[in-house]
CSV table of C-alpha atoms and ligand atoms in Angstrom, one decimal:
chain,number,residue,atom,x,y,z
A,286,MET,CA,-31.9,-7.0,26.0
A,287,GLU,CA,-30.6,-5.3,22.5
A,288,LEU,CA,-28.9,-8.1,20.5
A,289,PRO,CA,-25.1,-7.8,20.1
A,290,PHE,CA,-23.9,-7.4,16.5
A,291,ALA,CA,-22.5,-10.5,14.5
A,292,GLU,CA,-21.0,-10.9,11.1
A,293,SER,CA,-23.1,-11.4,8.3
A,294,TYR,CA,-21.2,-14.6,7.0
A,295,LYS,CA,-19.8,-17.7,8.4
A,296,ILE,CA,-16.4,-19.1,7.6
A,297,LYS,CA,-16.1,-22.3,5.3
A,298,VAL,CA,-12.5,-22.4,4.7
A,299,VAL,CA,-9.6,-21.5,7.1
A,300,GLU,CA,-5.8,-20.8,6.6
A,301,THR,CA,-3.2,-21.4,9.2
A,302,LEU,CA,-1.2,-18.5,10.4
A,303,LYS,CA,2.6,-18.8,11.7
A,304,LYS,CA,3.5,-17.3,15.1
A,305,SER,CA,7.2,-16.4,15.2
A,306,THR,CA,9.4,-14.9,18.3
A,307,ARG,CA,10.9,-11.4,18.4
A,308,GLN,CA,14.4,-12.7,17.9
A,309,GLU,CA,13.2,-14.1,14.8
A,310,ARG,CA,11.5,-11.1,13.6
A,311,GLU,CA,14.4,-9.0,14.5
A,312,LYS,CA,16.7,-10.9,12.1
A,313,TRP,CA,13.8,-10.9,9.3
A,314,ILE,CA,13.1,-7.2,9.4
A,315,GLU,CA,17.0,-6.4,9.4
A,316,GLU,CA,17.2,-9.2,6.3
A,317,ALA,CA,14.2,-7.1,4.7
A,318,ARG,CA,16.3,-3.8,4.9
A,319,TYR,CA,13.7,-2.6,7.3
A,320,ASN,CA,11.2,-2.2,4.4
A,321,LEU,CA,8.0,-4.1,5.4
A,322,PHE,CA,7.0,-4.8,1.9
A,323,ASN,CA,10.0,-7.0,1.6
A,324,LEU,CA,9.2,-9.3,4.3
A,325,LYS,CA,7.8,-12.9,3.6
A,326,SER,CA,4.1,-13.5,4.2
A,327,ASP,CA,4.9,-16.4,6.3
A,328,GLN,CA,7.1,-14.0,8.6
A,329,VAL,CA,4.0,-12.1,9.4
A,330,PHE,CA,1.1,-12.8,11.9
A,331,ILE,CA,-1.2,-10.6,11.1
A,332,ASP,CA,-1.1,-8.7,7.8
A,333,LEU,CA,-2.5,-5.4,7.9
A,334,LEU,CA,-0.4,-4.2,4.8
A,335,THR,CA,-3.3,-3.7,2.6
A,336,ASP,CA,-6.9,-4.5,1.8
A,337,SER,CA,-6.1,-4.9,-1.8
A,338,GLY,CA,-6.5,-8.2,-3.2
A,339,THR,CA,-6.1,-9.9,0.4
A,340,GLY,CA,-10.3,-10.4,1.0
A,341,ALA,CA,-11.7,-13.6,1.2
A,342,MET,CA,-14.0,-14.3,-1.7
A,343,SER,CA,-17.4,-15.9,-0.9
A,344,ASP,CA,-19.0,-19.7,-2.1
A,345,GLU,CA,-20.6,-17.9,-4.7
A,346,GLN,CA,-17.4,-16.3,-6.3
A,347,TRP,CA,-15.6,-19.5,-6.0
A,348,ALA,CA,-18.7,-21.2,-7.9
A,349,GLY,CA,-18.0,-18.2,-10.4
A,350,LEU,CA,-14.5,-19.5,-11.2
A,351,MET,CA,-15.4,-23.1,-12.1
A,352,ARG,CA,-18.1,-21.3,-14.6
A,353,GLY,CA,-15.4,-18.9,-16.3
A,354,ASP,CA,-15.5,-18.7,-20.0
A,355,GLU,CA,-11.8,-18.4,-21.0
A,356,SER,CA,-12.7,-17.8,-24.5
A,357,TYR,CA,-10.1,-15.2,-26.0
A,358,ALA,CA,-12.9,-12.7,-27.7
A,359,GLY,CA,-16.6,-12.5,-26.6
A,360,ALA,CA,-16.4,-14.5,-23.5
A,361,SER,CA,-19.8,-14.9,-21.5
A,362,SER,CA,-18.0,-13.9,-18.5
A,363,TYR,CA,-17.2,-10.7,-19.9
A,364,TYR,CA,-20.9,-10.0,-20.7
A,365,LYS,CA,-21.6,-11.0,-17.1
A,366,LEU,CA,-19.4,-8.1,-16.0
A,367,LYS,CA,-20.4,-5.9,-18.3
A,368,ALA,CA,-24.2,-6.5,-17.3
A,369,ALA,CA,-22.9,-6.3,-13.5
A,370,ILE,CA,-21.1,-2.7,-14.3
A,371,ARG,CA,-23.9,-1.1,-16.1
A,372,ASP,CA,-26.5,-2.5,-13.6
A,373,ILE,CA,-24.7,-1.3,-10.5
A,374,LEU,CA,-22.5,1.7,-11.7
A,375,GLY,CA,-24.5,3.0,-14.7
A,376,PHE,CA,-21.4,2.6,-17.3
A,377,GLY,CA,-22.5,1.8,-20.7
A,378,TYR,CA,-18.8,1.0,-22.2
A,379,PHE,CA,-16.1,-0.7,-20.1
A,380,LEU,CA,-12.8,-2.2,-20.4
A,381,PRO,CA,-11.4,-4.8,-18.2
A,382,THR,CA,-7.6,-4.3,-17.0
A,383,HIS,CA,-5.3,-6.3,-14.7
A,384,GLN,CA,-5.7,-4.1,-11.8
A,385,GLY,CA,-6.5,-0.4,-11.0
A,386,ARG,CA,-3.0,1.3,-12.0
A,387,ALA,CA,-3.6,-0.6,-15.3
A,388,ALA,CA,-6.7,1.3,-15.7
A,389,GLU,CA,-5.1,4.4,-14.9
A,390,ASN,CA,-2.3,3.7,-17.2
A,391,VAL,CA,-4.8,2.9,-20.2
A,392,LEU,CA,-6.8,6.0,-19.6
A,393,PHE,CA,-4.2,8.5,-18.8
A,394,SER,CA,-2.5,7.3,-22.0
A,395,VAL,CA,-5.5,9.0,-23.9
A,396,MET,CA,-6.2,11.9,-21.6
A,397,VAL,CA,-3.1,13.2,-19.8
A,398,LYS,CA,-0.3,14.8,-21.6
A,399,GLU,CA,3.0,16.6,-20.8
A,400,GLY,CA,2.4,20.0,-19.0
A,401,HIS,CA,-1.5,19.1,-17.9
A,402,VAL,CA,-2.4,19.7,-14.5
A,403,VAL,CA,-4.8,17.2,-12.7
A,404,PRO,CA,-6.6,18.5,-9.7
A,405,GLY,CA,-8.5,15.8,-7.3
A,406,ASN,CA,-9.1,15.4,-3.5
A,407,ALA,CA,-5.8,13.5,-2.8
A,408,HIS,CA,-4.6,11.5,-5.4
A,409,PHE,CA,-3.5,7.9,-4.6
A,410,ASP,CA,0.2,7.4,-5.0
A,411,THR,CA,0.0,5.1,-8.4
A,412,THR,CA,-2.5,7.7,-9.7
A,413,LYS,CA,0.1,10.6,-9.0
A,414,GLY,CA,2.8,8.3,-10.4
A,415,HIS,CA,0.9,7.7,-13.5
A,416,ILE,CA,0.3,11.6,-13.9
A,417,GLU,CA,3.9,12.5,-12.9
A,418,PHE,CA,5.3,9.8,-15.4
A,419,ARG,CA,3.5,11.7,-18.1
A,420,LYS,CA,5.1,15.1,-16.8
A,421,ALA,CA,1.9,16.2,-15.8
A,422,LYS,CA,1.0,18.0,-12.3
A,423,ALA,CA,-1.0,16.5,-9.7
A,424,ILE,CA,-2.6,18.8,-7.5
A,425,ASP,CA,-4.3,17.9,-4.2
A,426,CYS,CA,-7.4,20.2,-3.4
A,427,THR,CA,-7.9,18.6,-0.1
A,428,ILE,CA,-10.2,20.3,2.6
A,429,ASP,CA,-8.2,21.7,5.4
A,430,GLU,CA,-10.0,19.6,7.9
A,431,ALA,CA,-8.7,16.6,6.7
A,432,TYR,CA,-5.2,17.0,7.9
A,433,GLU,CA,-6.8,17.9,11.6
A,434,ILE,CA,-6.5,14.2,13.0
A,435,GLU,CA,-8.9,15.0,15.7
A,436,ASN,CA,-11.8,16.6,13.6
A,437,GLU,CA,-14.8,14.5,13.3
A,438,HIS,CA,-15.8,16.1,10.1
A,439,PRO,CA,-18.1,13.4,8.4
A,440,PHE,CA,-16.7,13.7,4.9
A,441,LYS,CA,-13.1,14.4,5.3
A,442,GLY,CA,-12.6,13.1,1.6
A,443,ASN,CA,-14.3,16.1,0.1
A,444,LEU,CA,-12.8,18.3,-2.4
A,445,ASP,CA,-12.4,22.0,-1.3
A,446,LEU,CA,-14.3,23.6,-4.3
A,447,GLU,CA,-12.7,26.9,-3.7
A,448,LYS,CA,-9.2,25.3,-4.1
A,449,LEU,CA,-10.4,23.4,-7.1
A,450,GLU,CA,-12.1,26.3,-9.0
A,451,ASP,CA,-8.8,28.3,-8.4
A,452,VAL,CA,-6.8,25.6,-10.5
A,453,LEU,CA,-9.6,25.5,-13.0
A,454,LYS,CA,-9.6,28.9,-13.4
A,455,LYS,CA,-5.8,29.1,-13.6
A,456,TYR,CA,-5.2,26.7,-15.9
A,457,GLY,CA,-8.2,26.5,-17.7
A,458,PRO,CA,-9.7,23.0,-19.7
A,459,GLU,CA,-7.0,23.3,-22.2
A,460,LYS,CA,-4.5,22.5,-19.4
A,461,VAL,CA,-7.1,20.3,-17.2
A,462,PRO,CA,-7.8,17.2,-18.8
A,463,MET,CA,-9.9,16.0,-15.8
A,464,ILE,CA,-10.8,16.3,-12.0
A,465,ILE,CA,-10.1,12.8,-10.3
A,466,VAL,CA,-12.4,12.4,-7.2
A,467,THR,CA,-11.2,9.6,-5.1
A,468,VAL,CA,-13.8,7.3,-3.3
A,469,THR,CA,-13.2,7.0,-0.6
A,470,CYS,CA,-9.9,9.1,-0.2
A,471,ASN,CA,-7.4,6.6,0.7
A,472,THR,CA,-4.9,9.1,1.3
A,473,SER,CA,-6.8,11.2,3.7
A,474,GLY,CA,-7.8,8.0,5.7
A,475,GLY,CA,-10.3,6.1,3.9
A,476,GLN,CA,-12.5,9.1,4.2
A,477,PRO,CA,-15.8,9.5,2.1
A,478,VAL,CA,-16.7,12.2,0.0
A,479,SER,CA,-20.4,13.4,0.1
A,480,LEU,CA,-23.1,13.5,-2.8
A,481,LYS,CA,-23.3,17.3,-2.1
A,482,ASN,CA,-19.7,17.7,-2.7
A,483,MET,CA,-19.8,15.5,-6.0
A,484,ARG,CA,-22.4,17.8,-7.2
A,485,GLY,CA,-20.4,20.4,-6.5
A,486,VAL,CA,-17.4,18.9,-8.5
A,487,ARG,CA,-19.8,18.2,-11.2
A,488,GLN,CA,-21.1,21.7,-11.5
A,489,LEU,CA,-17.6,23.0,-11.5
A,490,ALA,CA,-16.5,20.7,-14.1
A,491,ASP,CA,-19.7,21.7,-16.5
A,492,LYS,CA,-18.8,25.3,-16.0
A,493,TYR,CA,-14.9,25.0,-17.1
A,494,GLY,CA,-15.6,22.3,-19.4
A,495,VAL,CA,-13.5,19.6,-17.9
A,496,LYS,CA,-14.1,15.7,-17.4
A,497,VAL,CA,-14.8,14.1,-14.1
A,498,ILE,CA,-13.1,10.8,-13.4
A,499,TYR,CA,-13.8,8.6,-10.1
A,500,ASP,CA,-11.1,6.6,-8.7
A,501,SER,CA,-13.4,4.1,-7.6
A,502,ALA,CA,-11.5,1.4,-5.6
A,503,ARG,CA,-13.6,1.7,-2.3
A,504,PHE,CA,-16.9,3.2,-3.6
A,505,ALA,CA,-19.1,1.0,-1.7
A,506,GLU,CA,-17.7,1.8,1.5
A,507,ASN,CA,-18.0,5.8,0.2
A,508,ALA,CA,-21.9,5.0,-0.3
A,509,TYR,CA,-22.2,3.1,3.2
A,510,PHE,CA,-20.8,6.4,4.7
A,511,ILE,CA,-23.3,8.4,2.8
A,512,LYS,CA,-26.3,6.6,4.0
A,513,LEU,CA,-25.2,6.8,7.6
A,514,ARG,CA,-24.1,10.4,7.5
A,515,GLU,CA,-25.6,12.5,4.9
A,516,GLU,CA,-28.8,14.2,5.4
A,517,GLY,CA,-31.7,12.8,3.1
A,518,TYR,CA,-29.8,9.3,2.4
A,519,ALA,CA,-30.5,7.1,5.6
A,520,ASN,CA,-33.6,5.5,3.4
A,521,LYS,CA,-31.9,5.0,0.3
A,522,SER,CA,-30.3,1.7,-0.4
A,523,ILE,CA,-26.8,1.2,-1.2
A,524,ARG,CA,-27.0,0.9,-4.6
A,525,GLU,CA,-29.5,3.9,-5.2
A,526,ILE,CA,-26.7,6.0,-3.7
A,527,VAL,CA,-24.1,4.2,-5.8
A,528,ALA,CA,-26.1,5.1,-8.9
A,529,GLU,CA,-26.2,8.8,-7.7
A,530,MET,CA,-22.6,9.1,-7.2
A,531,PHE,CA,-21.4,7.7,-10.5
A,532,SER,CA,-24.1,9.8,-12.2
A,533,TYR,CA,-21.8,12.8,-11.7
A,534,ALA,CA,-18.7,11.1,-13.3
A,535,ASP,CA,-18.0,10.8,-16.6
A,536,ALA,CA,-15.7,7.7,-16.4
A,537,MET,CA,-14.1,5.7,-13.6
A,538,THR,CA,-10.8,3.7,-12.9
A,539,MET,CA,-11.5,0.7,-10.7
A,540,SER,CA,-8.9,-1.5,-8.3
A,541,SER,CA,-11.3,-4.3,-8.1
A,542,LYS,CA,-9.2,-5.6,-5.4
A,543,LYS,CA,-11.0,-3.4,-2.9
A,544,ASP,CA,-14.8,-3.2,-3.0
A,545,ALA,CA,-15.4,-5.8,-5.2
A,546,ILE,CA,-13.5,-8.5,-3.2
A,547,VAL,CA,-11.5,-10.3,-5.8
A,548,ASN,CA,-7.5,-11.0,-5.3
A,549,MET,CA,-6.7,-9.2,-8.8
A,550,GLY,CA,-8.6,-7.3,-11.4
A,551,GLY,CA,-9.7,-3.8,-12.5
A,552,PHE,CA,-11.4,-2.0,-15.3
A,553,ILE,CA,-12.4,1.7,-16.7
A,554,GLY,CA,-16.1,2.5,-16.8
A,555,MET,CA,-17.1,5.1,-19.3
A,556,LYS,CA,-20.2,6.8,-20.8
A,557,ASP,CA,-18.5,8.3,-24.0
A,558,GLU,CA,-18.2,5.8,-26.9
A,559,GLU,CA,-15.4,7.9,-28.6
A,560,LEU,CA,-13.4,7.9,-25.0
A,561,PHE,CA,-14.1,4.1,-25.1
A,562,LYS,CA,-12.6,3.8,-28.7
A,563,GLN,CA,-9.4,5.6,-27.9
A,564,ALA,CA,-9.0,3.7,-24.7
A,565,SER,CA,-9.6,0.4,-26.6
A,566,THR,CA,-6.5,0.8,-28.5
A,567,PHE,CA,-4.3,1.3,-25.3
A,568,ASN,CA,-6.2,-1.5,-23.6
A,569,ILE,CA,-5.1,-3.8,-26.4
A,570,MET,CA,-1.4,-2.7,-26.2
A,571,PHE,CA,-1.1,-2.8,-22.7
A,572,GLU,CA,-3.6,-5.0,-21.3
A,573,GLY,CA,-5.1,-7.5,-23.7
A,574,PHE,CA,-8.1,-7.7,-26.2
A,575,ILE,CA,-11.1,-5.6,-25.1
A,576,THR,CA,-13.1,-8.8,-23.8
A,577,TYR,CA,-10.9,-9.8,-21.5
A,578,GLY,CA,-7.9,-6.9,-21.0
A,579,GLY,CA,-5.9,-8.8,-18.7
A,580,MET,CA,-8.2,-10.8,-16.9
A,581,SER,CA,-9.2,-14.5,-16.9
A,582,GLY,CA,-12.9,-15.2,-17.9
A,583,ARG,CA,-13.2,-16.9,-14.2
A,584,ASP,CA,-11.8,-13.8,-12.6
A,585,MET,CA,-14.4,-11.7,-14.6
A,586,ASN,CA,-17.3,-14.0,-13.2
A,587,ALA,CA,-15.8,-13.5,-9.7
A,588,LEU,CA,-15.7,-9.8,-9.9
A,589,ALA,CA,-19.2,-9.6,-11.3
A,590,GLN,CA,-20.3,-11.4,-8.4
A,591,GLY,CA,-18.3,-9.6,-6.1
A,592,LEU,CA,-19.9,-6.1,-7.3
A,593,TYR,CA,-23.2,-7.3,-6.0
A,594,GLU,CA,-22.0,-8.7,-2.9
A,595,GLY,CA,-19.9,-5.5,-2.0
A,596,THR,CA,-23.0,-3.4,-2.4
A,597,GLU,CA,-25.0,-5.4,0.2
A,598,PHE,CA,-25.5,-3.5,3.4
A,599,ASP,CA,-25.3,-6.1,5.5
A,600,TYR,CA,-21.9,-6.8,4.2
A,601,LEU,CA,-20.6,-3.3,4.4
A,602,GLU,CA,-22.2,-3.0,7.9
A,603,THR,CA,-20.0,-6.2,8.9
A,604,ARG,CA,-17.0,-4.6,7.5
A,605,VAL,CA,-16.9,-1.0,8.5
A,606,ASN,CA,-17.9,-2.4,12.2
A,607,GLN,CA,-14.8,-4.2,12.1
A,608,VAL,CA,-12.7,-1.2,11.7
A,609,LYS,CA,-14.5,0.7,13.9
A,610,TYR,CA,-13.9,-2.0,16.6
A,611,LEU,CA,-10.2,-1.7,16.2
A,612,GLY,CA,-10.5,2.1,16.4
A,613,SER,CA,-12.4,1.9,19.9
A,614,LYS,CA,-9.9,-0.3,21.2
A,615,LEU,CA,-6.9,2.2,20.2
A,616,GLU,CA,-9.3,5.1,22.0
A,617,GLU,CA,-9.4,2.8,24.9
A,618,TYR,CA,-5.4,3.0,25.2
A,619,GLY,CA,-5.4,6.4,24.2
A,620,ILE,CA,-3.9,6.1,20.9
A,621,ARG,CA,-4.8,8.8,18.4
A,622,TYR,CA,-5.9,8.1,14.6
A,623,GLN,CA,-7.6,9.8,11.9
A,624,ARG,CA,-11.0,10.4,13.1
A,625,PRO,CA,-13.8,9.5,12.4
A,626,VAL,CA,-12.8,5.9,11.5
A,627,GLY,CA,-12.5,5.7,7.8
A,628,GLY,CA,-13.6,2.5,5.8
A,629,HIS,CA,-11.0,0.3,5.3
A,630,ALA,CA,-8.3,1.2,7.8
A,631,ILE,CA,-7.4,2.7,11.0
A,632,PHE,CA,-4.8,5.4,10.1
A,633,VAL,CA,-2.5,6.0,13.5
A,634,ASP,CA,-0.8,9.1,14.4
A,635,ALA,CA,2.9,8.4,14.6
A,636,LEU,CA,4.2,11.6,15.7
A,637,GLN,CA,1.7,11.1,18.7
A,638,VAL,CA,2.9,7.2,19.5
A,639,LEU,CA,6.6,7.8,18.4
A,640,PRO,CA,7.4,12.0,19.5
A,641,HIS,CA,10.9,11.7,20.0
A,642,VAL,CA,11.8,10.3,16.4
A,643,PRO,CA,12.9,13.0,14.0
A,644,ARG,CA,10.5,13.8,11.2
A,645,GLU,CA,13.7,13.2,8.7
A,646,GLN,CA,14.3,9.5,10.3
A,647,PHE,CA,10.5,8.3,9.1
A,648,PRO,CA,8.5,8.3,12.4
A,649,ALA,CA,5.5,6.4,10.8
A,650,GLN,CA,8.1,3.6,8.9
A,651,THR,CA,9.7,3.4,12.8
A,652,LEU,CA,6.2,2.6,14.2
A,653,GLY,CA,5.4,0.0,11.3
A,654,ILE,CA,8.8,-1.7,12.4
A,655,GLU,CA,8.2,-1.5,16.2
A,656,LEU,CA,4.6,-3.1,15.7
A,657,TYR,CA,6.1,-5.9,13.7
A,658,LEU,CA,8.7,-6.6,16.1
A,659,GLU,CA,6.3,-6.8,19.0
A,660,ALA,CA,3.8,-8.7,17.6
A,661,GLY,CA,4.3,-9.8,13.8
A,662,VAL,CA,1.8,-7.3,12.8
A,663,ARG,CA,2.3,-5.5,9.5
A,664,GLY,CA,0.8,-2.0,9.0
A,665,VAL,CA,2.1,0.2,6.0
A,666,GLU,CA,3.6,3.9,6.2
A,667,ILE,CA,1.7,6.7,4.9
A,668,GLY,CA,4.3,9.6,5.6
A,669,THR,CA,7.4,10.8,4.3
A,670,LEU,CA,8.4,7.6,2.6
A,671,LEU,CA,5.3,7.3,0.6
A,672,ALA,CA,5.2,11.4,0.1
A,673,ASP,CA,8.4,10.9,-2.1
A,674,ARG,CA,10.5,13.7,-3.3
A,675,ASP,CA,9.7,16.6,-5.2
A,676,PRO,CA,9.9,15.9,-8.7
A,677,GLU,CA,11.6,19.3,-9.6
A,678,THR,CA,13.8,20.2,-6.5
A,679,ARG,CA,14.2,16.3,-5.5
A,680,GLU,CA,13.6,17.2,-1.6
A,681,ASN,CA,11.7,15.3,0.6
A,682,ARG,CA,8.1,16.3,0.7
A,683,TYR,CA,6.9,16.3,4.4
A,684,PRO,CA,3.1,15.6,4.4
A,685,GLU,CA,0.9,17.3,7.0
A,686,LEU,CA,0.3,14.1,8.6
A,687,GLU,CA,2.8,10.7,9.5
A,688,LEU,CA,0.5,7.9,9.6
A,689,LEU,CA,0.9,4.1,10.1
A,690,ARG,CA,-2.1,2.6,8.3
A,691,LEU,CA,-3.7,-0.5,9.5
A,692,THR,CA,-5.6,-2.0,6.9
A,693,ILE,CA,-8.1,-4.5,7.4
A,694,PRO,CA,-8.8,-7.2,4.7
A,695,ARG,CA,-12.3,-8.1,3.9
A,696,ARG,CA,-13.9,-11.2,5.6
A,697,VAL,CA,-10.3,-12.5,6.7
A,698,TYR,CA,-9.7,-11.8,10.4
A,699,THR,CA,-11.6,-11.6,13.5
A,700,ASN,CA,-11.9,-9.3,16.4
A,701,ASN,CA,-9.7,-11.5,18.2
A,702,HIS,CA,-7.1,-10.3,15.8
A,703,MET,CA,-8.0,-6.8,16.2
A,704,ASP,CA,-7.4,-7.1,20.1
A,705,VAL,CA,-4.0,-8.4,19.4
A,706,VAL,CA,-3.2,-5.6,17.3
A,707,ALA,CA,-4.5,-2.6,19.6
A,708,ALA,CA,-2.5,-4.5,22.3
A,709,ALA,CA,0.6,-4.5,20.3
A,710,LEU,CA,0.3,-1.1,19.4
A,711,ARG,CA,-0.4,-0.3,23.2
A,712,ASN,CA,3.0,-1.8,24.3
A,713,VAL,CA,4.9,0.5,21.9
A,714,TYR,CA,3.1,3.5,22.9
A,715,GLU,CA,4.2,2.6,26.3
A,716,LYS,CA,7.6,2.3,25.7
A,717,ASN,CA,8.1,5.2,23.5
A,718,ASN,CA,10.4,7.1,25.7
A,719,GLU,CA,13.1,4.5,24.8
A,720,ILE,CA,12.3,4.7,20.9
A,721,HIS,CA,14.2,8.1,20.0
A,722,LYS,CA,16.1,6.9,16.7
A,723,GLY,CA,14.3,6.0,13.3
A,724,TYR,CA,16.0,5.0,10.1
A,725,LYS,CA,17.9,6.4,6.9
A,726,ILE,CA,17.5,5.7,3.2
A,727,ILE,CA,20.3,3.4,1.8
A,728,SER,CA,18.7,3.2,-1.8
A,729,GLU,CA,15.6,4.6,-3.3
A,730,ALA,CA,13.8,4.3,-6.7
A,731,PRO,CA,13.3,7.6,-8.6
A,732,ILE,CA,9.7,7.1,-8.3
A,733,MET,CA,7.3,5.2,-5.7
A,734,ARG,CA,10.1,4.5,-3.6
A,735,HIS,CA,8.3,3.3,-0.8
A,736,PHE,CA,7.7,-0.2,-2.4
A,737,THR,CA,11.3,-0.8,-2.9
A,738,VAL,CA,13.1,1.7,-0.4
A,739,GLU,CA,16.2,-0.1,1.5
A,740,LEU,CA,16.8,1.2,5.2
A,741,GLU,CA,19.3,1.1,7.9
A,742,LYS,CA,19.3,2.3,11.5
A,743,ALA,CA,19.9,6.0,11.9
B,824,PLP,C1,-7.6,4.7,-4.2
B,824,PLP,C2,-6.6,4.0,-5.0
B,824,PLP,N1,-6.6,4.0,-6.3
B,824,PLP,C3,-5.8,3.1,-7.2
B,824,PLP,C4,-5.2,1.9,-6.5
B,824,PLP,C5,-4.6,1.3,-7.4
B,824,PLP,O1,-5.0,-0.1,-7.5
B,824,PLP,P1,-4.1,-1.3,-7.7
B,824,PLP,O2,-3.3,-1.6,-6.8
B,824,PLP,O3,-5.3,-2.3,-8.0
B,824,PLP,O4,-3.3,-1.0,-8.9
B,824,PLP,C6,-5.4,1.8,-5.4
B,824,PLP,C7,-4.8,0.8,-4.8
B,824,PLP,O5,-4.6,0.6,-3.6
B,824,PLP,C8,-6.1,3.0,-4.2
B,824,PLP,O6,-6.3,2.8,-3.2
């Protein structure tokens, strides 16, 4: 008999979860102005809002905390992290930052100016925010297949190289400071980019004299999918694949809260000394001195250890298998989601689950609220609220897909939790004939509105 799959770790510390009644949740979500970000964590039973900073650190990472060197300058923890980044990712220069968007802020302060155009596969919201804040334009060159929810394309994170070349031709290197490749591509469903595509991007960048930056939050999950799905890589180790991936990048920004399995932290990796020097000035201004940049020594130790653990095949297999497990339950219940299963989340098709809620009443947000009411499960809207308004026309931007992201924290929940999530979603799906109305906005911020938006019943 073939042995069943089991996790590659065991549990040493646990945290109590609070259950609640539907009545309590109705009150709490109304008080939260129907914004799931406004809920208190003890009002949530299973929290799938994000995989960012929500993972469980290992015993070795906790041990690293005790050994942190908190010297302001030249801490051994900084050198430990520097060595791990060089060893695993191949960048000779690096700057610690307090998280991923801080890395974007520092790097873009050097590279992005008013009037610039920044193409990429599909920019993450903070990345787009930092570009638009500088009065530059972010252009998504996503492959069309990424929007076909049932298309099983193995690399839906790929850039459409023709669309990319059109942008490079039209604006040239004077206007295009960089191409951003997000691995995996969060916006299109935690979908990976193939090495073939990364090579293609590099060739175009060299042809037009433009730099390539990787937004690397989930680089290890990307490498795992390359090993499984790309021809010629089945026998390569995750670290070999990671090394090849980053060989095509000039620099990287990292939100360490994902694939490095820490609760806070980020960094910029660079190959060019001049870029490092320029970025250092901004790092000192915005983050902290170059050898800590917004991180404690103990956190840099945990991060260095997390980079090694996060690039272990057994860990990645356990991680992605849990996402796959939730996907298989939803499939069993006939609920549609972005296929194939991505690395960190299931992206549920809200337009299928709630077909009667009009687009202008935010169906994915409505689904998120219904799921919360049903079982205290918190997901996050990846739809019209997130897509925000066009900075010029101020009209709502309606994305191709209206999705509810169920994001699975690393090493935190069991598959029993996944069963609850799937059953709750099924219950909502089964009563969708009763759900015709969504929500309308009472107040919103001028940029990145989804974090703080306030809503009422439509
Ligand atoms: C692809 C991607 N880039 C950048 C970020 C920003 O990182 P942070 O939340 O650490 O600021 C995120 C966070 O979710 C992300 O998913």
